[in-house]
Tab-separated table of C-alpha atoms and ligand atoms in Angstrom:
chain	number	residue	atom	x	y	z
A	70	UNK	CA	4.084	22.976	-4.712
A	71	UNK	CA	4.201	19.579	-6.730
A	72	UNK	CA	0.861	18.107	-7.323
A	73	UNK	CA	0.369	14.986	-9.113
A	74	UNK	CA	-2.461	15.198	-11.653
A	75	UNK	CA	-4.587	11.949	-11.560
A	76	UNK	CA	-4.845	9.532	-14.765
A	77	UNK	CA	-8.260	8.723	-13.346
A	78	UNK	CA	-9.651	10.283	-10.088
A	79	UNK	CA	-10.170	7.443	-7.291
A	80	UNK	CA	-13.819	6.201	-7.244
A	81	UNK	CA	-15.649	3.368	-5.204
A	82	UNK	CA	-16.394	-0.191	-7.090
A	83	UNK	CA	-19.316	-1.546	-5.400
A	84	UNK	CA	-18.972	-5.770	-4.952
A	85	UNK	CA	-22.216	-8.031	-5.356
A	86	UNK	CA	-22.390	-10.065	-2.159
A	87	UNK	CA	-23.767	-13.214	-1.156
A	88	UNK	CA	-27.589	-13.518	-0.648
A	89	UNK	CA	-27.124	-13.612	3.126
A	90	UNK	CA	-24.788	-10.960	3.222
A	91	UNK	CA	-27.618	-8.633	1.459
A	92	UNK	CA	-29.941	-9.688	3.499
A	93	UNK	CA	-28.170	-8.345	6.627
A	94	UNK	CA	-27.832	-5.104	4.518
A	95	UNK	CA	-23.952	-5.567	4.191
A	96	UNK	CA	-22.407	-3.756	1.477
A	97	UNK	CA	-18.617	-3.657	0.294
A	98	UNK	CA	-16.665	-1.496	-2.036
A	99	UNK	CA	-13.413	-1.248	-3.147
A	100	UNK	CA	-11.866	2.451	-3.015
A	101	UNK	CA	-9.455	2.210	-6.012
A	102	UNK	CA	-6.876	4.308	-5.797
A	103	UNK	CA	-4.773	1.915	-8.258
A	104	UNK	CA	-6.395	4.253	-10.892
A	105	UNK	CA	-4.611	7.529	-9.983
A	106	UNK	CA	-1.854	6.627	-12.113
A	107	UNK	CA	0.333	3.613	-13.959
A	108	UNK	CA	3.527	3.896	-11.684
A	109	UNK	CA	2.728	6.426	-8.917
A	110	UNK	CA	0.011	3.816	-7.990
A	111	UNK	CA	-2.442	3.626	-4.816
A	112	UNK	CA	-1.196	4.445	-1.404
A	113	UNK	CA	1.945	5.970	-2.948
A	114	UNK	CA	1.135	8.962	-3.938
A	115	UNK	CA	-0.515	10.000	-0.840
A	116	UNK	CA	2.434	9.082	1.232
A	117	UNK	CA	4.953	10.574	-1.103
A	118	UNK	CA	3.062	13.953	-1.537
A	119	UNK	CA	4.360	15.748	1.353
A	120	UNK	CA	8.213	14.458	1.521
A	121	UNK	CA	8.366	15.523	-2.064
A	122	UNK	CA	7.250	19.059	-1.466
A	123	UNK	CA	9.583	19.087	1.638
A	124	UNK	CA	12.143	18.458	-0.317
A	125	UNK	CA	11.506	21.030	-2.807
A	126	UNK	CA	11.108	23.542	-0.290
A	127	UNK	CA	14.557	22.556	0.824
A	128	UNK	CA	15.669	23.174	-2.417
A	129	UNK	CA	17.407	19.456	-2.302
A	130	UNK	CA	18.791	18.016	-5.406
A	131	UNK	CA	18.033	14.248	-4.874
A	132	UNK	CA	15.139	12.105	-3.308
A	133	UNK	CA	16.562	8.652	-1.711
A	134	UNK	CA	15.353	5.918	-0.564
A	135	UNK	CA	14.862	2.157	-0.234
A	136	UNK	CA	13.064	-0.885	-1.449
A	137	UNK	CA	12.931	-4.155	-3.053
A	138	UNK	CA	13.643	-4.917	-6.791
A	139	UNK	CA	9.635	-4.625	-7.401
A	140	UNK	CA	9.389	-1.948	-4.893
A	141	UNK	CA	5.905	0.010	-5.831
A	142	UNK	CA	7.500	2.611	-3.413
A	143	UNK	CA	10.820	2.840	-5.412
A	144	UNK	CA	8.777	3.038	-8.715
A	145	UNK	CA	6.552	5.549	-7.518
A	146	UNK	CA	9.368	7.702	-5.713
A	147	UNK	CA	11.337	7.585	-9.254
A	148	UNK	CA	8.246	8.775	-11.516
A	149	UNK	CA	7.413	11.334	-8.846
A	150	UNK	CA	10.713	12.889	-8.393
A	151	UNK	CA	10.951	13.220	-12.280
A	152	UNK	CA	7.933	14.982	-12.328
A	153	UNK	CA	8.512	17.216	-9.452
A	154	UNK	CA	12.047	18.184	-11.264
A	155	UNK	CA	14.469	16.606	-8.725
A	156	UNK	CA	16.995	13.614	-9.011
A	157	UNK	CA	16.726	10.335	-7.122
A	158	UNK	CA	18.487	7.521	-5.947
A	159	UNK	CA	16.953	4.177	-5.029
A	160	UNK	CA	18.801	1.764	-2.910
A	161	UNK	CA	17.361	-1.702	-3.897
A	162	UNK	CA	17.754	-4.844	-1.752
A	163	UNK	CA	19.684	-7.753	-3.030
A	164	UNK	CA	21.789	-8.326	-6.193
A	165	UNK	CA	22.521	-6.544	-9.060
A	166	UNK	CA	19.295	-7.303	-11.400
A	167	UNK	CA	17.199	-5.927	-14.043
A	168	UNK	CA	13.211	-6.219	-14.714
A	169	UNK	CA	10.473	-3.880	-15.736
A	170	UNK	CA	10.011	-2.093	-12.440
A	171	UNK	CA	13.606	-1.258	-12.056
A	172	UNK	CA	13.608	-0.127	-15.613
A	173	UNK	CA	11.092	2.125	-15.743
A	174	UNK	CA	12.638	3.570	-12.215
A	175	UNK	CA	15.656	4.050	-14.103
A	176	UNK	CA	14.550	5.694	-17.116
A	177	UNK	CA	12.891	8.054	-14.780
A	178	UNK	CA	16.470	8.726	-14.351
A	179	UNK	CA	16.793	6.926	-11.126
A	180	UNK	CA	20.459	6.221	-9.511
A	181	UNK	CA	20.227	2.297	-8.695
A	182	UNK	CA	22.372	1.173	-6.189
A	183	UNK	CA	22.185	-2.514	-5.192
A	184	UNK	CA	22.909	-3.589	-1.919
A	185	UNK	CA	23.063	-7.265	-0.208
A	186	UNK	CA	20.293	-8.251	2.038
A	187	UNK	CA	22.308	-7.995	5.260
A	188	UNK	CA	23.611	-4.567	4.329
A	189	UNK	CA	19.926	-3.623	3.673
A	190	UNK	CA	19.168	-4.377	7.109
A	191	UNK	CA	21.138	-1.362	8.357
A	192	UNK	CA	20.003	1.446	6.603
A	193	UNK	CA	21.664	4.052	8.802
A	194	UNK	CA	25.273	2.886	7.714
A	195	UNK	CA	24.231	2.924	4.439
A	196	UNK	CA	22.788	6.609	4.784
A	197	UNK	CA	26.364	7.691	6.287
A	198	UNK	CA	28.134	6.063	3.247
A	199	UNK	CA	26.197	7.400	0.388
A	200	UNK	CA	24.775	10.541	1.997
A	201	UNK	CA	25.852	13.864	-0.232
A	202	UNK	CA	24.394	17.485	0.352
A	203	UNK	CA	21.456	18.256	-0.857
A	204	UNK	CA	20.088	14.920	-0.143
A	205	UNK	CA	16.725	14.499	0.759
A	206	UNK	CA	16.377	10.763	2.533
A	207	UNK	CA	12.996	9.213	2.917
A	208	UNK	CA	12.556	5.763	4.954
A	209	UNK	CA	11.507	2.633	2.980
A	210	UNK	CA	7.671	2.579	2.149
A	211	UNK	CA	7.309	6.313	2.965
A	212	UNK	CA	7.284	5.479	6.844
A	213	UNK	CA	6.948	8.405	8.986
A	214	UNK	CA	5.161	11.379	10.252
A	215	UNK	CA	4.743	13.001	6.552
A	216	UNK	CA	3.706	9.929	5.348
A	217	UNK	CA	0.882	9.503	7.788
A	218	UNK	CA	-0.154	13.145	6.969
A	219	UNK	CA	-0.455	12.290	3.338
A	220	UNK	CA	-2.372	8.927	3.773
A	221	UNK	CA	-5.085	11.185	5.971
A	222	UNK	CA	-6.115	12.302	2.305
A	223	UNK	CA	-7.362	8.889	1.468
A	224	UNK	CA	-10.287	9.590	3.449
A	225	UNK	CA	-11.387	12.246	1.250
A	226	UNK	CA	-12.680	9.306	-1.072
A	227	UNK	CA	-14.543	7.285	1.865
A	228	UNK	CA	-18.218	7.899	2.128
A	229	UNK	CA	-18.830	9.020	6.130
A	230	UNK	CA	-21.722	6.504	6.181
A	231	UNK	CA	-18.977	3.610	5.750
A	232	UNK	CA	-18.367	1.833	9.033
A	233	UNK	CA	-15.490	-0.882	8.608
A	234	UNK	CA	-12.679	0.151	6.547
A	235	UNK	CA	-10.236	-2.078	5.797
A	236	UNK	CA	-6.432	-2.215	4.186
A	237	UNK	CA	-3.266	-4.074	3.805
A	238	UNK	CA	-0.587	-3.355	6.130
A	239	UNK	CA	3.450	-3.119	4.838
A	240	UNK	CA	5.037	-0.412	7.221
A	241	UNK	CA	1.381	0.602	8.527
A	242	UNK	CA	1.856	4.403	7.275
A	243	UNK	CA	-1.373	4.063	5.528
A	244	UNK	CA	-3.290	2.788	8.294
A	245	UNK	CA	-1.967	5.036	10.679
A	246	UNK	CA	-3.381	7.910	8.381
A	247	UNK	CA	-6.302	6.038	8.193
A	248	UNK	CA	-7.063	6.061	11.585
A	249	UNK	CA	-6.054	9.472	12.143
A	250	UNK	CA	-8.469	10.647	9.501
A	251	UNK	CA	-11.327	8.300	10.518
A	252	UNK	CA	-14.826	9.084	11.879
A	253	UNK	CA	-15.464	8.367	15.491
A	254	UNK	CA	-18.118	5.386	14.656
A	255	UNK	CA	-15.600	3.798	11.877
A	256	UNK	CA	-13.527	0.665	12.316
A	257	UNK	CA	-10.270	0.236	10.941
A	258	UNK	CA	-8.989	-3.122	10.061
A	259	UNK	CA	-5.545	-3.912	9.127
A	260	UNK	CA	-4.293	-6.814	7.545
A	261	UNK	CA	-0.645	-7.179	7.635
A	262	UNK	CA	1.193	-9.045	4.366
A	263	UNK	CA	4.112	-9.832	6.378
A	264	UNK	CA	4.426	-12.957	9.010
A	265	UNK	CA	4.577	-12.273	12.947
A	266	UNK	CA	5.213	-8.347	12.417
A	267	UNK	CA	2.314	-7.805	15.090
A	268	UNK	CA	5.004	-5.174	16.814
A	269	UNK	CA	3.802	-3.063	13.842
A	270	UNK	CA	0.890	-1.981	16.105
A	271	UNK	CA	3.147	-0.330	18.497
A	272	UNK	CA	4.511	1.580	15.694
A	273	UNK	CA	1.267	2.447	14.366
A	274	UNK	CA	-0.032	3.801	17.849
A	275	UNK	CA	2.873	5.765	18.147
A	276	UNK	CA	2.691	7.423	14.683
A	277	UNK	CA	-0.945	7.980	15.267
A	278	UNK	CA	-0.481	9.721	18.942
A	279	UNK	CA	-3.856	9.906	19.938
A	280	UNK	CA	-4.588	6.476	22.074
A	281	UNK	CA	-8.104	6.388	22.377
A	282	UNK	CA	-8.581	6.334	18.483
A	283	UNK	CA	-6.180	2.979	18.843
A	284	UNK	CA	-9.378	1.666	20.028
A	285	UNK	CA	-11.043	1.895	16.602
A	286	UNK	CA	-8.469	-0.466	14.850
A	287	UNK	CA	-8.821	-4.486	14.917
A	288	UNK	CA	-5.619	-6.576	13.553
A	289	UNK	CA	-5.786	-9.769	11.614
A	290	UNK	CA	-2.372	-11.460	11.204
A	291	UNK	CA	-3.663	-14.703	9.764
A	292	UNK	CA	-4.034	-13.558	5.962
A	293	UNK	CA	-0.340	-13.266	5.103
A	294	UNK	CA	-0.223	-16.293	3.255
A	295	UNK	CA	3.597	-17.405	4.858
A	296	UNK	CA	4.793	-13.801	4.724
A	297	UNK	CA	6.076	-10.865	2.187
A	298	UNK	CA	5.264	-11.725	-1.646
A	299	UNK	CA	4.502	-15.236	-0.284
A	300	UNK	CA	1.850	-16.386	-2.266
A	301	UNK	CA	0.229	-20.056	-4.033
A	302	UNK	CA	-1.715	-21.135	-6.957
A	303	UNK	CA	-5.014	-20.941	-4.882
A	304	UNK	CA	-4.525	-17.234	-4.029
A	305	UNK	CA	-3.646	-16.569	-7.685
A	306	UNK	CA	-6.816	-18.643	-9.062
A	307	UNK	CA	-8.942	-16.066	-6.848
A	308	UNK	CA	-7.140	-13.222	-8.160
A	309	UNK	CA	-8.221	-14.603	-11.812
A	310	UNK	CA	-11.575	-15.183	-10.127
A	311	UNK	CA	-12.087	-11.462	-8.941
A	312	UNK	CA	-10.839	-10.272	-12.036
A	313	UNK	CA	-13.442	-12.546	-13.935
A	314	UNK	CA	-16.589	-11.469	-11.503
A	315	UNK	CA	-15.909	-8.084	-10.711
A	316	UNK	CA	-13.295	-6.926	-13.222
A	317	UNK	CA	-11.335	-5.972	-10.103
A	318	UNK	CA	-7.435	-6.190	-10.599
A	319	UNK	CA	-5.729	-7.280	-7.634
A	320	UNK	CA	-1.500	-7.573	-6.738
A	321	UNK	CA	-0.381	-10.909	-5.223
A	322	UNK	CA	1.694	-8.859	-2.703
A	323	UNK	CA	-0.708	-6.555	-0.661
A	324	UNK	CA	-4.617	-6.501	-2.403
A	325	UNK	CA	-5.001	-9.926	-3.068
A	326	UNK	CA	-4.216	-10.833	0.746
A	327	UNK	CA	-6.825	-8.167	1.727
A	328	UNK	CA	-9.750	-9.034	-0.503
A	329	UNK	CA	-9.081	-12.463	0.716
A	330	UNK	CA	-9.241	-11.377	4.315
A	331	UNK	CA	-12.182	-9.281	3.662
A	332	UNK	CA	-14.309	-12.379	1.353
A	333	UNK	CA	-13.351	-14.308	4.534
A	334	UNK	CA	-14.327	-12.216	7.285
A	335	UNK	CA	-17.651	-11.430	5.409
A	336	UNK	CA	-18.004	-15.478	5.027
A	337	UNK	CA	-17.555	-15.897	8.613
A	338	UNK	CA	-20.207	-13.411	9.820
A	339	UNK	CA	-17.653	-10.712	11.322
A	340	UNK	CA	-19.458	-7.861	10.125
A	341	UNK	CA	-22.872	-6.952	11.800
A	342	UNK	CA	-25.854	-6.208	10.037
A	343	UNK	CA	-25.955	-2.919	8.654
A	344	UNK	CA	-22.345	-2.552	8.197
A	345	UNK	CA	-20.915	-0.348	4.849
A	346	UNK	CA	-17.293	-2.031	4.256
A	347	UNK	CA	-14.712	-0.130	2.379
A	348	UNK	CA	-11.756	-1.964	1.115
A	349	UNK	CA	-8.687	0.245	0.109
A	350	UNK	CA	-7.917	-1.093	-3.342
A	351	UNK	CA	-4.115	0.533	-2.647
A	352	UNK	CA	-2.548	0.141	-6.139
A	353	UNK	CA	0.958	-1.657	-6.965
A	354	UNK	CA	-0.421	-3.764	-9.663
A	355	UNK	CA	2.826	-3.265	-11.800
A	356	UNK	CA	4.241	-6.031	-8.664
A	357	UNK	CA	2.484	-8.745	-10.737
A	358	UNK	CA	5.207	-8.435	-13.163
A	359	UNK	CA	7.441	-10.582	-10.923
A	360	UNK	CA	5.176	-13.549	-11.933
A	361	UNK	CA	5.631	-15.530	-15.101
A	362	UNK	CA	3.117	-14.398	-18.099
A	363	UNK	CA	-0.183	-15.955	-18.521
A	364	UNK	CA	-0.662	-16.936	-15.029
A	365	UNK	CA	-2.915	-14.022	-14.308
A	366	UNK	CA	-5.772	-13.005	-16.518
A	367	UNK	CA	-5.564	-9.355	-16.445
B	675	PLP	C1	3.274	0.057	-0.264
B	675	PLP	C2	1.804	-0.647	-0.049
B	675	PLP	C3	0.770	-1.201	0.869
B	675	PLP	C4	1.414	-0.773	2.112
B	675	PLP	O1	1.438	0.387	2.517
B	675	PLP	P1	2.040	0.806	4.346
B	675	PLP	O2	1.519	2.460	4.251
B	675	PLP	O3	3.500	0.426	4.094
B	675	PLP	O4	1.266	-0.253	5.383
B	675	PLP	C5	-0.220	-1.675	0.912
B	675	PLP	N1	-0.884	-2.102	-0.603
B	675	PLP	C6	0.097	-1.481	-1.806
B	675	PLP	C7	-0.314	-2.027	-2.961
B	675	PLP	C8	1.320	-0.849	-1.592
B	675	PLP	O5	2.153	-0.591	-2.525
């Protein structure tokens, strides 16, 4: 059984709110899952843990998974596999390239295979071509029942009095786990960071497998900033502002869009008086290395 020793335990960071929100007894905290490890950050350890342990149980020799060139899932899989004493291969979308994400993954012993964007769409064909005996294949982003089960563990760090839990949605695995683990009075709010992905809601429902629990979920699909990894200078300026005001670092792909949504919904009086809001900082700060230096102040 492999268990990651956290560099730092997850904690709740209280964020001061405007006068109006304070008068309405609304509180906001950010659950800092980004602090658990520099490379295996945020939700990625939670989603990976059961896959890794199943691979160990099966005596697999290699973990294989998919991701983009700056993928948090790729870097986490590479480093966690190494720690667990198992080999790894990452199938990377796009032309062969190098950057700090891929260098750290390769240094952790991950073999990298680059496939074109069009080939990357057909993961089953890639698997047929590259599969070797002893492989343990994990879906892109850790999507699947074991990923959901792992993400349920995030609930351990959320106080029972919390009324609203918000998280960024990529594959929806983390949100599915949070819904499964939620108390009956809790509202789960998903903020998709991709454009036009309302179909993910059905996939989440299929992973949760409890139709009545899905009524606890809300969905806001207007905070993607144009699509996956798309961003503008206003978002980057906000990231710097949140750092300046709260010492809250965010990543431009997931958590910045989440925090934008959280503050926007608070401003629009979405949350009823007395709400205790927790936003999940799901990690991924290493993804900011795709930005030019000096854009971010952290
Ligand atoms: C992967 C990732 C997500 C998305 O998680 P899903 O389970 O795929 O929805 C959110 N935030 C960060 C920082 C991530 O790295």
